[in-house]
Structure formats: structure tokens, C-alpha cells
Short mmCIF file of C-alpha atoms in Angstrom, two decimals:
data_model
loop_
_atom_site.label_atom_id
_atom_site.label_comp_id
_atom_site.label_asym_id
_atom_site.label_seq_id
_atom_site.Cartn_x
_atom_site.Cartn_y
_atom_site.Cartn_z
CA MET Z 1 -68.54 19.69 -11.78
CA ALA Z 2 -66.55 21.85 -9.35
CA GLY Z 3 -66.62 19.18 -6.66
CA SER Z 4 -65.01 16.56 -8.94
CA TYR Z 5 -61.65 18.24 -8.94
CA PRO Z 6 -59.09 17.00 -6.35
CA SER Z 7 -58.00 19.49 -3.63
CA PRO Z 8 -54.42 20.59 -4.14
CA GLU Z 9 -51.86 19.62 -1.56
CA VAL Z 10 -50.71 22.63 0.43
CA ASP Z 11 -47.41 22.72 2.15
CA PHE Z 12 -47.82 24.91 5.28
CA SER Z 13 -44.34 24.40 6.56
CA ALA Z 14 -43.03 27.58 4.82
CA ALA Z 15 -45.62 29.69 6.72
CA TRP Z 16 -46.63 27.78 9.86
CA ASN Z 17 -44.59 26.38 12.66
CA LEU Z 18 -45.88 22.87 13.00
CA THR Z 19 -43.75 21.92 15.89
CA PRO Z 20 -45.62 21.49 19.14
CA VAL Z 21 -44.84 24.24 21.72
CA SER Z 22 -43.00 22.85 24.77
CA ALA Z 23 -44.85 23.18 28.05
CA GLY Z 24 -42.33 25.60 29.53
CA ASP Z 25 -42.72 28.03 26.64
CA TRP Z 26 -46.37 28.65 27.54
CA LEU Z 27 -44.96 30.80 30.33
CA VAL Z 28 -44.48 33.49 27.58
CA VAL Z 29 -48.18 34.17 27.40
CA ALA Z 30 -49.06 33.18 31.00
CA PRO Z 31 -48.75 36.62 32.49
CA THR Z 32 -51.28 38.19 30.13
CA VAL Z 33 -53.60 35.23 30.33
CA ILE Z 34 -53.58 35.07 34.15
CA THR Z 35 -54.35 38.90 34.37
CA MET Z 36 -57.15 38.74 31.83
CA ILE Z 37 -58.78 35.90 33.57
CA GLY Z 38 -58.25 37.48 37.00
CA GLY Z 39 -59.68 40.78 35.85
CA ALA Z 40 -62.82 39.04 34.43
CA VAL Z 41 -63.34 37.01 37.59
CA CYS Z 42 -62.94 39.99 39.85
CA LEU Z 43 -65.30 41.94 37.61
CA MET Z 44 -67.99 39.20 37.85
CA ALA Z 45 -67.58 39.22 41.62
CA ARG Z 46 -67.54 43.03 42.03
CA LYS Z 47 -70.56 43.16 44.21
CA ASN Z 48 -68.91 40.89 46.74
CA THR Z 49 -66.53 43.53 48.05
CA ASN Z 50 -65.11 41.28 50.85
CA ALA Z 51 -64.04 38.67 48.15
CA GLN Z 52 -62.35 41.20 45.91
CA PRO Z 53 -58.96 41.55 47.82
CA LYS Z 54 -58.72 37.74 48.16
CA LEU Z 55 -59.43 37.02 44.42
CA GLY Z 56 -57.11 39.95 43.32
CA LEU Z 57 -54.27 38.69 45.51
CA ILE Z 58 -54.67 35.14 44.33
CA PHE Z 59 -54.30 36.14 40.64
CA LEU Z 60 -51.45 38.68 41.52
CA THR Z 61 -49.56 35.90 43.24
CA LEU Z 62 -49.98 33.64 40.27
CA LEU Z 63 -48.68 36.43 38.15
CA VAL Z 64 -45.50 36.76 40.25
CA LEU Z 65 -44.90 33.01 40.02
CA ALA Z 66 -45.46 32.93 36.24
CA ASN Z 67 -43.08 35.92 35.65
CA GLY Z 68 -40.52 34.30 38.04
CA GLY Z 69 -40.70 31.01 36.10
CA LEU Z 70 -40.49 32.91 32.83
CA LEU Z 71 -37.30 34.67 33.87
CA LEU Z 72 -35.73 31.45 34.99
CA ARG Z 73 -36.57 29.79 31.76
CA VAL Z 74 -35.14 32.78 29.67
CA LEU Z 75 -31.86 32.56 31.78
CA ASP Z 76 -31.70 28.92 31.14
CA LYS Z 77 -32.81 28.63 27.42
CA GLY Z 78 -32.05 32.10 26.09
CA VAL Z 79 -34.53 34.30 24.21
CA ILE Z 80 -37.92 32.61 23.78
CA THR Z 81 -40.40 33.41 20.95
CA MET Z 82 -44.00 32.34 20.59
CA VAL Z 83 -46.08 33.46 17.52
CA MET Z 84 -49.83 33.43 17.73
CA GLY Z 85 -51.69 30.99 15.47
CA SER Z 86 -48.49 29.10 14.70
CA TRP Z 87 -47.66 31.53 11.84
CA LEU Z 88 -43.88 31.95 11.26
CA PRO Z 89 -42.37 35.38 11.77
CA PRO Z 90 -42.76 37.97 10.52
CA PHE Z 91 -46.39 37.13 9.53
CA GLY Z 92 -47.67 36.14 12.91
CA ILE Z 93 -48.09 38.30 16.05
CA ALA Z 94 -45.01 37.41 18.14
CA PHE Z 95 -44.23 37.43 21.77
CA THR Z 96 -40.46 37.49 22.21
CA VAL Z 97 -38.99 37.44 25.64
CA ASP Z 98 -35.37 38.26 26.55
CA THR Z 99 -33.79 38.98 29.90
CA LEU Z 100 -34.83 42.65 29.82
CA GLY Z 101 -38.46 42.04 29.19
CA ALA Z 102 -38.67 39.14 31.72
CA THR Z 103 -36.87 41.11 34.42
CA MET Z 104 -39.14 44.15 34.01
CA SER Z 105 -42.26 42.01 33.93
CA LEU Z 106 -41.23 40.26 37.13
CA ILE Z 107 -40.43 43.43 39.03
CA ALA Z 108 -43.64 45.01 37.80
CA SER Z 109 -45.72 41.97 39.08
CA VAL Z 110 -44.03 42.10 42.55
CA VAL Z 111 -44.93 45.76 42.80
CA ALA Z 112 -48.59 45.04 41.68
CA LEU Z 113 -48.83 42.30 44.29
CA CYS Z 114 -47.60 44.79 47.01
CA ALA Z 115 -50.17 47.31 45.70
CA GLY Z 116 -52.94 44.64 45.85
CA MET Z 117 -52.02 44.07 49.50
CA TYR Z 118 -51.96 47.73 50.35
CA GLY Z 119 -55.27 48.26 48.53
CA ALA Z 120 -56.95 45.64 50.77
CA SER Z 121 -56.75 48.32 53.50
CA SER Z 122 -56.73 51.62 51.70
CA VAL Z 123 -59.45 51.00 49.11
CA GLY Z 124 -62.90 50.98 50.66
CA SER Z 125 -65.97 49.03 49.64
CA THR Z 126 -67.00 51.68 47.08
CA GLY Z 127 -63.64 51.47 45.36
CA ARG Z 128 -63.75 47.71 45.25
CA ARG Z 129 -67.20 47.67 43.88
CA TYR Z 130 -66.30 50.15 41.09
CA GLY Z 131 -63.36 48.07 40.01
CA PHE Z 132 -60.01 48.57 41.78
CA TYR Z 133 -58.94 45.01 41.43
CA PRO Z 134 -60.26 44.39 37.94
CA PHE Z 135 -58.51 47.66 36.73
CA LEU Z 136 -55.38 46.73 38.56
CA LEU Z 137 -55.25 43.24 36.92
CA LEU Z 138 -56.02 44.66 33.48
CA LEU Z 139 -53.40 47.31 33.99
CA MET Z 140 -50.93 44.48 34.57
CA THR Z 141 -52.16 42.79 31.39
CA GLY Z 142 -51.07 45.90 29.55
CA VAL Z 143 -47.77 46.34 31.38
CA CYS Z 144 -46.73 42.67 31.04
CA GLY Z 145 -47.84 42.61 27.45
CA ALA Z 146 -45.73 45.64 26.60
CA PHE Z 147 -42.67 44.12 28.23
CA LEU Z 148 -43.12 40.71 26.48
CA THR Z 149 -44.33 41.52 23.00
CA GLY Z 150 -42.09 41.24 20.01
CA ASP Z 151 -44.42 43.23 17.64
CA ILE Z 152 -44.31 46.96 17.52
CA PHE Z 153 -47.92 47.48 16.68
CA ASN Z 154 -48.93 45.28 19.52
CA LEU Z 155 -46.69 47.35 21.74
CA TYR Z 156 -49.13 50.15 20.87
CA VAL Z 157 -52.08 47.78 21.67
CA TRP Z 158 -50.70 46.98 25.03
CA PHE Z 159 -50.09 50.63 25.76
CA GLU Z 160 -53.77 51.22 25.08
CA VAL Z 161 -54.88 48.46 27.43
CA LEU Z 162 -52.69 49.86 30.32
CA LEU Z 163 -53.88 53.40 29.58
CA ILE Z 164 -57.58 52.49 29.55
CA SER Z 165 -57.13 50.69 32.84
CA SER Z 166 -55.24 53.51 34.24
CA TYR Z 167 -58.01 55.98 33.44
CA GLY Z 168 -60.41 53.81 35.44
CA LEU Z 169 -58.02 53.74 38.39
CA LEU Z 170 -57.43 57.43 38.23
CA VAL Z 171 -61.10 58.48 38.45
CA LEU Z 172 -61.95 55.79 41.09
CA GLY Z 173 -63.73 57.79 43.75
CA ASN Z 174 -65.15 60.48 41.41
CA ASP Z 175 -63.76 63.48 43.31
CA ARG Z 176 -63.39 66.78 41.45
CA PRO Z 177 -59.54 66.75 41.65
CA GLN Z 178 -59.51 63.20 40.31
CA LEU Z 179 -61.48 64.21 37.25
CA ASP Z 180 -59.29 67.20 36.75
CA GLY Z 181 -56.15 65.13 36.91
CA ALA Z 182 -57.69 62.54 34.66
CA VAL Z 183 -58.35 65.11 31.97
CA LYS Z 184 -54.75 66.31 31.90
CA TYR Z 185 -53.47 62.82 32.12
CA GLY Z 186 -55.71 61.58 29.31
CA ILE Z 187 -55.07 64.55 26.93
CA LEU Z 188 -51.26 64.24 27.00
CA ASN Z 189 -51.33 60.45 26.78
CA LEU Z 190 -53.74 60.66 23.91
CA ILE Z 191 -51.41 62.94 22.01
CA GLY Z 192 -48.45 60.63 22.73
CA THR Z 193 -50.32 57.63 21.63
CA ASN Z 194 -51.30 59.21 18.34
CA LEU Z 195 -47.62 60.18 17.66
CA PHE Z 196 -46.69 56.59 18.45
CA LEU Z 197 -49.33 55.26 15.92
CA ILE Z 198 -48.29 57.74 13.25
CA GLY Z 199 -44.59 56.83 13.54
CA THR Z 200 -45.59 53.03 13.45
CA GLY Z 201 -47.66 53.57 10.33
CA LEU Z 202 -44.75 55.35 8.67
CA LEU Z 203 -42.32 52.66 9.65
CA TYR Z 204 -44.68 49.99 8.19
CA GLY Z 205 -44.88 52.00 5.03
CA ILE Z 206 -41.12 51.98 4.72
CA LEU Z 207 -40.37 48.41 5.73
CA GLY Z 208 -43.61 46.48 5.29
CA THR Z 209 -43.33 44.66 8.60
CA LEU Z 210 -44.26 45.21 12.26
CA ASN Z 211 -42.09 42.45 13.88
CA MET Z 212 -39.42 44.04 15.94
CA ALA Z 213 -36.73 41.58 14.90
CA ASP Z 214 -37.65 41.94 11.23
CA ILE Z 215 -37.66 45.69 11.60
CA ALA Z 216 -34.16 45.62 13.11
CA MET Z 217 -32.89 43.51 10.22
CA LYS Z 218 -34.42 45.60 7.44
CA ILE Z 219 -33.36 48.93 8.92
CA SER Z 220 -29.72 47.70 8.85
CA GLN Z 221 -30.17 47.02 5.10
CA LEU Z 222 -31.85 50.30 4.14
CA ASP Z 223 -30.53 52.46 1.33
CA ALA Z 224 -29.55 55.99 2.04
CA PRO Z 225 -32.68 57.70 0.66
CA ALA Z 226 -34.94 55.94 3.23
CA HIS Z 227 -32.93 57.32 6.14
CA GLY Z 228 -34.62 60.70 5.97
CA THR Z 229 -38.06 59.17 6.50
CA LEU Z 230 -36.56 56.92 9.28
CA ALA Z 231 -35.26 60.00 11.10
CA THR Z 232 -38.88 61.40 11.13
CA VAL Z 233 -40.04 58.07 12.61
CA ALA Z 234 -37.28 58.26 15.23
CA ALA Z 235 -38.27 61.80 16.20
CA LEU Z 236 -41.95 60.72 16.51
CA TYR Z 237 -41.04 57.82 18.72
CA LEU Z 238 -38.77 59.95 20.88
CA LEU Z 239 -41.48 62.55 21.45
CA ALA Z 240 -44.19 60.03 22.01
CA PHE Z 241 -42.38 57.93 24.59
CA ALA Z 242 -40.86 60.97 26.15
CA MET Z 243 -44.46 62.08 26.88
CA LYS Z 244 -45.35 58.62 28.30
CA ALA Z 245 -42.21 58.65 30.38
CA ALA Z 246 -42.82 62.21 31.57
CA ALA Z 247 -39.48 63.58 30.28
CA PHE Z 248 -38.87 67.34 30.00
CA PRO Z 249 -40.51 69.40 28.50
CA VAL Z 250 -43.61 67.24 28.22
CA ASN Z 251 -43.61 66.15 31.88
CA PHE Z 252 -46.07 68.63 33.33
CA TRP Z 253 -49.04 66.18 33.25
CA LEU Z 254 -47.48 63.90 35.84
CA PRO Z 255 -47.32 66.17 38.92
CA ALA Z 256 -50.73 67.60 37.98
CA SER Z 257 -52.38 64.16 38.01
CA TYR Z 258 -50.45 61.64 40.22
CA HIS Z 259 -51.37 63.38 43.56
CA THR Z 260 -55.16 63.10 42.89
CA PRO Z 261 -56.26 59.44 43.14
CA ASN Z 262 -56.09 57.01 46.10
CA VAL Z 263 -52.48 56.78 47.27
CA VAL Z 264 -52.11 53.15 46.26
CA VAL Z 265 -53.07 54.08 42.71
CA SER Z 266 -50.53 56.80 42.74
CA ALA Z 267 -47.95 54.25 43.91
CA VAL Z 268 -48.77 51.92 41.03
CA PHE Z 269 -48.59 54.71 38.49
CA ALA Z 270 -45.28 56.13 39.94
CA GLY Z 271 -43.73 52.70 39.89
CA LEU Z 272 -44.85 51.35 36.56
CA LEU Z 273 -46.36 53.59 33.97
CA THR Z 274 -43.42 55.93 33.17
CA LYS Z 275 -41.05 52.89 33.13
CA VAL Z 276 -43.00 51.31 30.27
CA GLY Z 277 -42.22 54.48 28.27
CA VAL Z 278 -38.50 54.08 29.26
CA TYR Z 279 -38.55 50.40 28.23
CA ALA Z 280 -40.06 51.32 24.86
CA LEU Z 281 -37.29 53.88 24.30
CA LEU Z 282 -34.58 51.31 25.17
CA ARG Z 283 -36.05 48.70 22.97
CA ILE Z 284 -36.52 50.93 19.95
CA PHE Z 285 -33.50 53.15 20.09
CA VAL Z 286 -30.98 50.44 21.25
CA MET Z 287 -32.09 47.27 19.47
CA ILE Z 288 -34.21 48.46 16.55
CA MET Z 289 -32.85 51.82 15.49
CA PRO Z 290 -29.34 52.15 16.90
CA ALA Z 291 -28.14 54.55 14.16
CA SER Z 292 -31.01 56.94 15.07
CA ARG Z 293 -30.03 56.81 18.73
CA GLU Z 294 -26.43 57.67 17.88
CA TYR Z 295 -27.56 60.52 15.70
CA MET Z 296 -29.87 61.91 18.46
CA ALA Z 297 -27.59 61.17 21.40
CA ASP Z 298 -26.82 64.82 22.14
CA LEU Z 299 -30.52 65.76 22.03
CA ILE Z 300 -31.41 62.85 24.36
CA ALA Z 301 -28.57 63.95 26.75
CA VAL Z 302 -29.94 67.46 26.91
CA VAL Z 303 -33.47 66.16 27.54
CA ALA Z 304 -32.03 63.79 30.22
CA ILE Z 305 -30.19 66.56 32.06
CA ALA Z 306 -33.14 68.97 31.95
CA THR Z 307 -35.49 66.15 33.23
CA MET Z 308 -33.12 65.43 36.15
CA ILE Z 309 -32.66 69.04 37.30
CA VAL Z 310 -36.22 70.16 36.69
CA GLY Z 311 -37.61 67.11 38.56
CA ALA Z 312 -35.37 67.60 41.54
CA LEU Z 313 -35.88 71.37 41.77
CA GLY Z 314 -39.61 70.80 41.37
CA ALA Z 315 -39.60 68.33 44.43
CA ILE Z 316 -37.71 70.91 46.51
CA ALA Z 317 -40.38 73.58 45.67
CA GLN Z 318 -43.41 71.46 46.79
CA SER Z 319 -45.23 71.59 50.13
CA GLU Z 320 -47.42 68.62 49.31
CA VAL Z 321 -45.74 65.26 49.82
CA ARG Z 322 -47.28 63.48 46.82
CA ARG Z 323 -46.51 66.36 44.49
CA ALA Z 324 -42.95 66.30 45.60
CA LEU Z 325 -42.76 62.59 44.95
CA GLY Z 326 -44.24 63.06 41.49
CA TYR Z 327 -41.36 65.42 40.64
CA LEU Z 328 -38.90 62.81 41.95
CA VAL Z 329 -40.44 60.25 39.54
CA ILE Z 330 -39.56 62.83 36.74
CA ALA Z 331 -36.04 63.18 38.03
CA GLY Z 332 -35.39 59.46 37.99
CA ILE Z 333 -36.58 59.29 34.38
CA GLY Z 334 -33.70 61.69 33.60
CA SER Z 335 -31.18 59.30 34.98
CA MET Z 336 -32.52 56.44 32.77
CA LEU Z 337 -32.46 58.76 29.68
CA ALA Z 338 -28.87 59.61 30.49
CA GLY Z 339 -28.02 55.91 30.05
CA LEU Z 340 -29.80 55.86 26.78
CA ALA Z 341 -27.92 58.99 25.57
CA ILE Z 342 -24.52 57.53 26.49
CA GLY Z 343 -25.44 54.28 24.76
CA THR Z 344 -22.63 52.00 25.83
CA PRO Z 345 -23.35 48.52 27.21
CA LEU Z 346 -22.47 49.75 30.70
CA ALA Z 347 -24.73 52.79 30.41
CA ILE Z 348 -27.66 50.72 29.15
CA SER Z 349 -27.17 48.30 31.99
CA GLY Z 350 -27.13 51.21 34.43
CA ALA Z 351 -30.40 52.49 32.96
CA ILE Z 352 -31.98 49.06 33.29
CA PHE Z 353 -30.80 48.72 36.94
CA TYR Z 354 -32.07 52.23 37.70
CA ALA Z 355 -35.42 51.48 36.16
CA VAL Z 356 -35.78 48.37 38.39
CA HIS Z 357 -34.64 50.51 41.42
CA SER Z 358 -37.13 53.28 40.61
CA ILE Z 359 -39.99 50.97 40.20
CA ILE Z 360 -39.45 49.60 43.73
CA VAL Z 361 -38.50 52.81 45.59
CA MET Z 362 -41.12 55.09 44.09
CA THR Z 363 -43.92 52.65 44.79
CA ALA Z 364 -42.67 52.28 48.42
CA LEU Z 365 -42.38 56.02 48.85
CA TYR Z 366 -46.00 56.70 47.74
CA MET Z 367 -47.16 53.93 50.12
CA VAL Z 368 -45.15 55.62 53.02
CA ALA Z 369 -46.79 58.86 52.05
CA GLY Z 370 -50.14 57.28 52.67
CA VAL Z 371 -49.03 56.26 56.18
CA MET Z 372 -47.72 59.77 56.78
CA GLN Z 373 -51.27 61.15 55.87
CA GLN Z 374 -52.88 58.63 58.18
CA MET Z 375 -50.60 59.55 61.08
CA GLY Z 376 -50.52 63.29 60.67
CA GLY Z 377 -53.89 63.87 58.98
CA SER Z 378 -52.54 65.59 55.93
CA TYR Z 379 -50.09 65.44 52.92
CA ASP Z 380 -49.22 69.12 53.48
CA LEU Z 381 -45.77 69.46 55.03
CA ARG Z 382 -46.89 72.59 56.78
CA LYS Z 383 -49.45 70.48 58.69
CA LEU Z 384 -47.09 67.59 59.49
CA GLY Z 385 -44.59 67.03 62.24
CA GLY Z 386 -43.68 64.80 65.09
CA LEU Z 387 -43.74 61.57 63.08
CA TYR Z 388 -40.36 60.39 64.34
CA ALA Z 389 -41.60 60.68 67.93
CA ALA Z 390 -44.73 58.74 66.93
CA SER Z 391 -42.75 55.90 65.33
CA PRO Z 392 -38.92 55.76 65.05
CA ALA Z 393 -39.32 52.49 63.11
CA PHE Z 394 -41.46 54.21 60.49
CA ALA Z 395 -39.02 57.09 60.40
CA ALA Z 396 -36.20 54.66 59.71
CA ILE Z 397 -38.18 53.18 56.79
CA PHE Z 398 -38.64 56.57 55.28
CA LEU Z 399 -34.94 57.47 55.84
CA ILE Z 400 -33.93 54.27 54.00
CA LEU Z 401 -36.16 55.12 51.04
CA ALA Z 402 -34.87 58.72 51.05
CA PHE Z 403 -31.31 57.56 50.89
CA ALA Z 404 -32.07 55.13 48.09
CA VAL Z 405 -33.96 57.60 45.85
CA SER Z 406 -31.10 60.06 46.27
CA GLY Z 407 -28.60 57.55 45.11
CA LEU Z 408 -26.72 57.26 48.39
CA PRO Z 409 -25.00 54.00 49.69
CA PRO Z 410 -25.67 51.28 50.80
CA PHE Z 411 -29.01 51.10 49.04
CA SER Z 412 -30.29 50.24 45.58
CA GLY Z 413 -30.01 53.76 44.00
CA PHE Z 414 -26.31 53.92 44.53
CA TRP Z 415 -25.07 51.27 42.09
CA PRO Z 416 -26.91 52.33 38.93
CA LYS Z 417 -25.75 55.95 39.47
CA VAL Z 418 -22.17 54.65 39.77
CA MET Z 419 -22.60 52.79 36.48
CA LEU Z 420 -24.09 55.79 34.74
CA VAL Z 421 -21.44 58.19 36.03
CA GLU Z 422 -18.58 55.86 35.11
CA SER Z 423 -19.88 55.29 31.61
CA ALA Z 424 -20.37 59.04 31.13
CA ILE Z 425 -16.75 59.79 32.14
CA VAL Z 426 -15.34 56.95 30.09
CA THR Z 427 -17.14 58.18 26.89
CA GLY Z 428 -16.12 61.82 27.44
CA ARG Z 429 -19.62 63.04 28.51
CA THR Z 430 -18.39 64.59 31.79
CA TRP Z 431 -21.24 67.07 31.72
CA VAL Z 432 -23.75 64.24 31.84
CA ALA Z 433 -21.87 62.73 34.87
CA VAL Z 434 -21.93 66.13 36.67
CA ALA Z 435 -25.60 66.51 35.97
CA ILE Z 436 -26.33 62.99 37.49
CA LEU Z 437 -24.41 63.99 40.65
CA VAL Z 438 -26.03 67.42 40.91
CA GLY Z 439 -29.49 65.81 40.42
CA GLY Z 440 -28.68 63.30 43.23
CA PHE Z 441 -27.55 66.13 45.45
CA LEU Z 442 -30.77 68.15 44.82
CA THR Z 443 -32.83 65.02 45.44
CA THR Z 444 -31.14 64.62 48.74
CA ILE Z 445 -32.12 68.22 49.66
CA ALA Z 446 -35.76 67.52 48.68
CA MET Z 447 -35.95 64.37 50.78
CA GLY Z 448 -34.17 66.00 53.61
CA ARG Z 449 -36.71 68.83 53.63
CA ILE Z 450 -39.55 66.26 53.91
CA TRP Z 451 -37.66 64.51 56.74
CA ILE Z 452 -37.15 67.76 58.67
CA TYR Z 453 -40.71 69.06 58.28
CA ALA Z 454 -42.69 65.78 58.77
CA PHE Z 455 -40.46 63.68 60.99
CA TRP Z 456 -37.84 65.72 62.92
CA ARG Z 457 -39.67 68.84 64.07
CA GLY Z 458 -41.97 68.55 67.04
CA GLY Z 459 -45.20 69.42 65.34
CA PRO Z 460 -46.91 71.28 62.47
CA GLU Z 461 -46.11 74.83 61.38
CA GLY Z 462 -46.54 77.26 64.20
CA THR Z 463 -45.44 74.90 66.92
CA ALA Z 464 -42.89 76.40 69.23
CA ASP Z 465 -39.32 75.14 68.77
CA GLY Z 466 -38.50 72.27 71.09
CA THR Z 467 -42.15 71.49 71.74
CA ALA Z 468 -43.50 68.06 70.87
CA VAL Z 469 -47.21 68.18 69.99
CA ALA Z 470 -49.31 65.16 70.52
CA LEU Z 471 -50.52 63.68 67.27
CA PRO Z 472 -54.14 62.63 66.74
CA ALA Z 473 -55.31 59.29 68.07
CA THR Z 474 -55.31 57.91 64.53
CA SER Z 475 -51.54 58.39 64.30
CA LYS Z 476 -50.67 55.73 66.87
CA LEU Z 477 -49.79 53.38 64.08
CA LEU Z 478 -53.02 51.20 64.28
CA THR Z 479 -52.29 50.62 60.65
CA PRO Z 480 -53.22 47.12 59.49
CA ALA Z 481 -50.66 44.58 58.34
CA ALA Z 482 -52.04 44.93 54.80
CA VAL Z 483 -50.23 48.31 54.72
CA TRP Z 484 -47.05 47.37 56.52
CA VAL Z 485 -46.35 44.11 54.72
CA PRO Z 486 -45.94 45.61 51.30
CA ILE Z 487 -43.91 48.57 52.53
CA CYS Z 488 -41.54 46.25 54.37
CA ILE Z 489 -41.23 43.92 51.33
CA LEU Z 490 -40.31 46.78 49.01
CA THR Z 491 -37.97 48.39 51.59
CA ALA Z 492 -36.22 45.04 52.08
CA LEU Z 493 -35.73 44.82 48.25
CA VAL Z 494 -34.14 48.34 48.29
CA ILE Z 495 -31.73 47.21 51.03
CA TYR Z 496 -31.02 43.82 49.36
CA PHE Z 497 -30.18 45.33 45.93
CA GLY Z 498 -27.95 47.78 47.69
CA ILE Z 499 -26.02 45.29 49.74
CA GLN Z 500 -26.10 42.32 47.33
CA PRO Z 501 -26.31 43.98 43.83
CA GLU Z 502 -24.57 41.11 42.00
CA GLY Z 503 -27.88 39.59 40.77
CA MET Z 504 -29.15 42.83 39.36
CA PHE Z 505 -25.72 43.49 37.81
CA THR Z 506 -26.08 40.15 35.98
CA LEU Z 507 -29.60 40.72 34.92
CA SER Z 508 -29.10 44.26 33.76
CA ALA Z 509 -25.91 43.22 31.90
CA TYR Z 510 -27.63 40.40 30.05
CA GLY Z 511 -30.57 42.81 29.26
CA SER Z 512 -28.04 45.46 27.96
CA ILE Z 513 -25.97 43.15 25.83
CA GLY Z 514 -28.99 41.39 24.43
CA ASN Z 515 -30.21 44.74 22.98
CA VAL Z 516 -26.89 46.22 21.99
CA ASP Z 517 -26.14 43.03 20.09
CA PRO Z 518 -29.60 41.48 19.22
CA SER Z 519 -28.31 38.43 17.52
CA GLY Z 520 -29.80 36.18 20.19
CA TYR Z 521 -33.14 37.97 19.80
CA LEU Z 522 -33.08 37.59 16.00
CA ASN Z 523 -32.08 33.94 16.24
CA SER Z 524 -34.98 33.22 18.57
CA VAL Z 525 -37.47 34.83 16.17
CA PHE Z 526 -36.14 33.48 12.86
CA GLY Z 527 -34.27 30.32 14.03
CA GLY Z 528 -30.92 31.43 12.58
CA ALA Z 529 -32.32 31.88 9.17
CA GLN Z 530 -31.48 35.58 8.99
#
């Protein structure tokens, strides 16, 4: 009988990791677990609109703590890998966390916490009922998952999670402009996502693996005939992530959509979503496909320069504050792509530092724009004026952020631009260095124009010169602490990273070197067996 035969002994040691996971390594999955549970709890409590901000802020605070602990553990232990189901790589779905991923995840969670605070005041009961905090937490699930995953297909999955959540945030309020912006946003991101998926399918067909470390190893061992197909994959990835990062010429969806939702949603989008695209470009073209990056370096440099200049000129041309800020998001993406194009460890380090800076400063600027609208009653520069007279302290905050986004000292945007310019000159790409400086100059003009129109002049368009017009009663800065606390936190970070940049120098250098020379990443995944 069949039951009479003894069961064969199976040795799982070749396929499974039978060693218990240390308690500290559970921090690898903690960010995604916390946000999933938090989103579910907030969704179940959606009818209790007063409890929504409290619940959301509790889980966002836990997220910051988990990401902070994860970064400290990575700095102490090196790259950490956890594979789902105990399967050994490359068979299992891996989370692999290095300094770059942990740093980006921590900064993203700090920005999300600030957005949660700001939303406690700016998002009304209707927005809370229809899911602002669940969507925000699930957005962070996708963002943190993308930064922490070690599997290229699951990078696609986490992109889908954050995009689905972002659609919900974008249409929150159901106004006609929001729906119009959501359609443009959705169509372009759908195209980018499909290109990403096609490229991943081709890559799997060539290599038979989806693990990032395994892909990096096998690409380095490919025979010459396979490089033609690999170039196609690289081109698909470049176009897909350029769309998601809003790089020229596929950047037009961003200024058409980011000005339509609640300003706190715009702030989160400006700070985080495009940076996930930049992170993917750095991870794929620096660590996984370095030969393709070198081959496409001139093309990436041209795209970077065009993105910087078009973004800055677009900001100068706008009369609506949020549209102008949308173009400044695009201009900043150009600076990050310049670091990718140059490709040296210093340039990649500068791109990482600039990404962290941009996450903080663009989120803060959109929040400041919300206060400008509250004080002056409009986002239109033609209808604003006299904000300096209403609050010199608020004007000072705006000026700090304006200096930072322009790359002027002594604030956070100065140092990464120095790193990028230096690396461009050292490698003979003087034209890239000139473009970075010209882009910064044009950004200074754009921010100066907003300062003059909204803060310095006495009142809206048509006000006689030298006349100070009394602003509406709502402009007397009766803004709740829920708005001022996150703005002040982000502004303090901008000042700190400008005056004390050593910490970010170290983190960005570790992140750069770990991708240019991924031996530590590979050792973590395969235990030195490669």
C-alpha cells in the first residue's frame, strides 16, 4: 500500500534559511507592517473623524521610530537581508536594506509625520471620512517598501501600492480640477508602470531571476549577444522611471496635477513620489546595470540639463504659487539626474544628498504655500501682497526655504550642488556644471519673484506703490499649531543640514559607495557565497 512506504528525508538547508531571525532584524519589515496595520485601523475608524488624526499620528510616529532604529542597525551591522518564508535567495522575496534605502525611508517617514500633523488642521471632516489618513499610511507602505525591497518585481508591486494610494489622495474632495488632474496623473503613470513591467519581464527572460543582487551578479557575467537585449531593458527602465520622476520631456503631468488637491497632499507628492523614481534609477543604473549607465551617460546628462532648465523657466513663467512649485520639483529632479549621468562616487553622493534635501524643502514649500493662501486668500500672485507686513517671521521662513531650494548658502541645498559641480568639473563635464549653476540662478529668480509679489509689495495687483493694504481678518496668523509645527520642523532640518552637513555627507557617501561597489549588498544577500 502507498502508506506503507517510509517518507524520504528532505534536507531543506540548501533552500531554506533555518537560522532564527534576530530580534533587531525584524526592523527590516517593521515600516511596511506598521503602515499596513495603521491604514487598516484608520479605515475601520473612518467614521470617527475626531480620532483619525490621533490614530494617524500614532502610527506615523511609530514609523519614524522604526525607520530610525533600522538606519542605526544598518550603520552598526552593515547591509541587512530578510527573505520571506525563510527561502534562501534568489528563490525567496527579499528585503535588503543598505544605507541608501534606510536613509531615504527615514526621511520619507519624517516628512509623512509632518504631513499628518499639517493634515490635522487642513483636512476637514469630509476628507478624514473619505480616507486621508488611511491613504497616507498606505502611501507610506508603498514608499517604504520601494526603498527597502531587494526584489525588482516587488519594486514594481510597491510602486503600484503607492500609486493606488496616491490616486485616492489626489481625488479626495471630488472637485472638477482634482478629477482632471487625476486623469493626467493616472494615464502617464500607467504608461510608465507598463514600461517598467515590460522591462522587468524581458530582464527575467534573459536572466531567470528577479533578485536585485542576483541580477547584478548575472549581468556582470553575460555574454556579448545578450547585451543588445539588455540595452533595450535599460532604455525601458530609463523611460519608465523618468516618467515617474517627472524628467524632461515626460514631465508635463506633474504641474498639471500637483496643484489640484489639498495642499498637504501636494506637499507629500512633491516631497516623496518623484524621489522614489530617482531612487529606482540610482539603484538600477548604479548597482545593477552600471555598464548601461556608462553607455547612456550622455543621454542622461542631456535629459538632466533639459529638466533643470525647463523646470526653472517654467517656475518663472507661473503666476500660481503651487504651479511654480511644481516646476521647481522638476528642476530639482534634473540636479539628481546630473549626479547619475556623471556617475562617480562623489556625484552619486551629491544626488543622494540632493534627494534628501529636496524631499524636505519641497514639502515645506507646499505647506508654506497653504499658509500664504490662508493669509492672502489666493494662490495667485496677482492677488497676493503684504504678507511681510502681516508676519515678518513667516516671511523669514519663506526666505530660508527660497534660499535652500535655490542652492544658496548656508542652507541644505548648497552642499549637494557643490558636490555635483565639483564632480562634473573633475570628470570634464563642465557643461553639466554650468547647467547646474544656471538652473540655480533661474530658480533664485523664480523664488525672488514670488517673494516680491507675495511678501514685499504692499498689496495685490493694482495697489498703489508705497501703499500697504490691510489683509483680510483671516490673515492675522490665527493658524493652529498643527500647521506651524511641521513647517518649523522641516525648516529646522533645512538649516541644520546646511550648517552641520557632516552627517548627511557620511550617509550619502555610504549610500553611494555601497551602490558603486555592491560587494556588501551581495554579501548580505548570499552570505559571501557569490
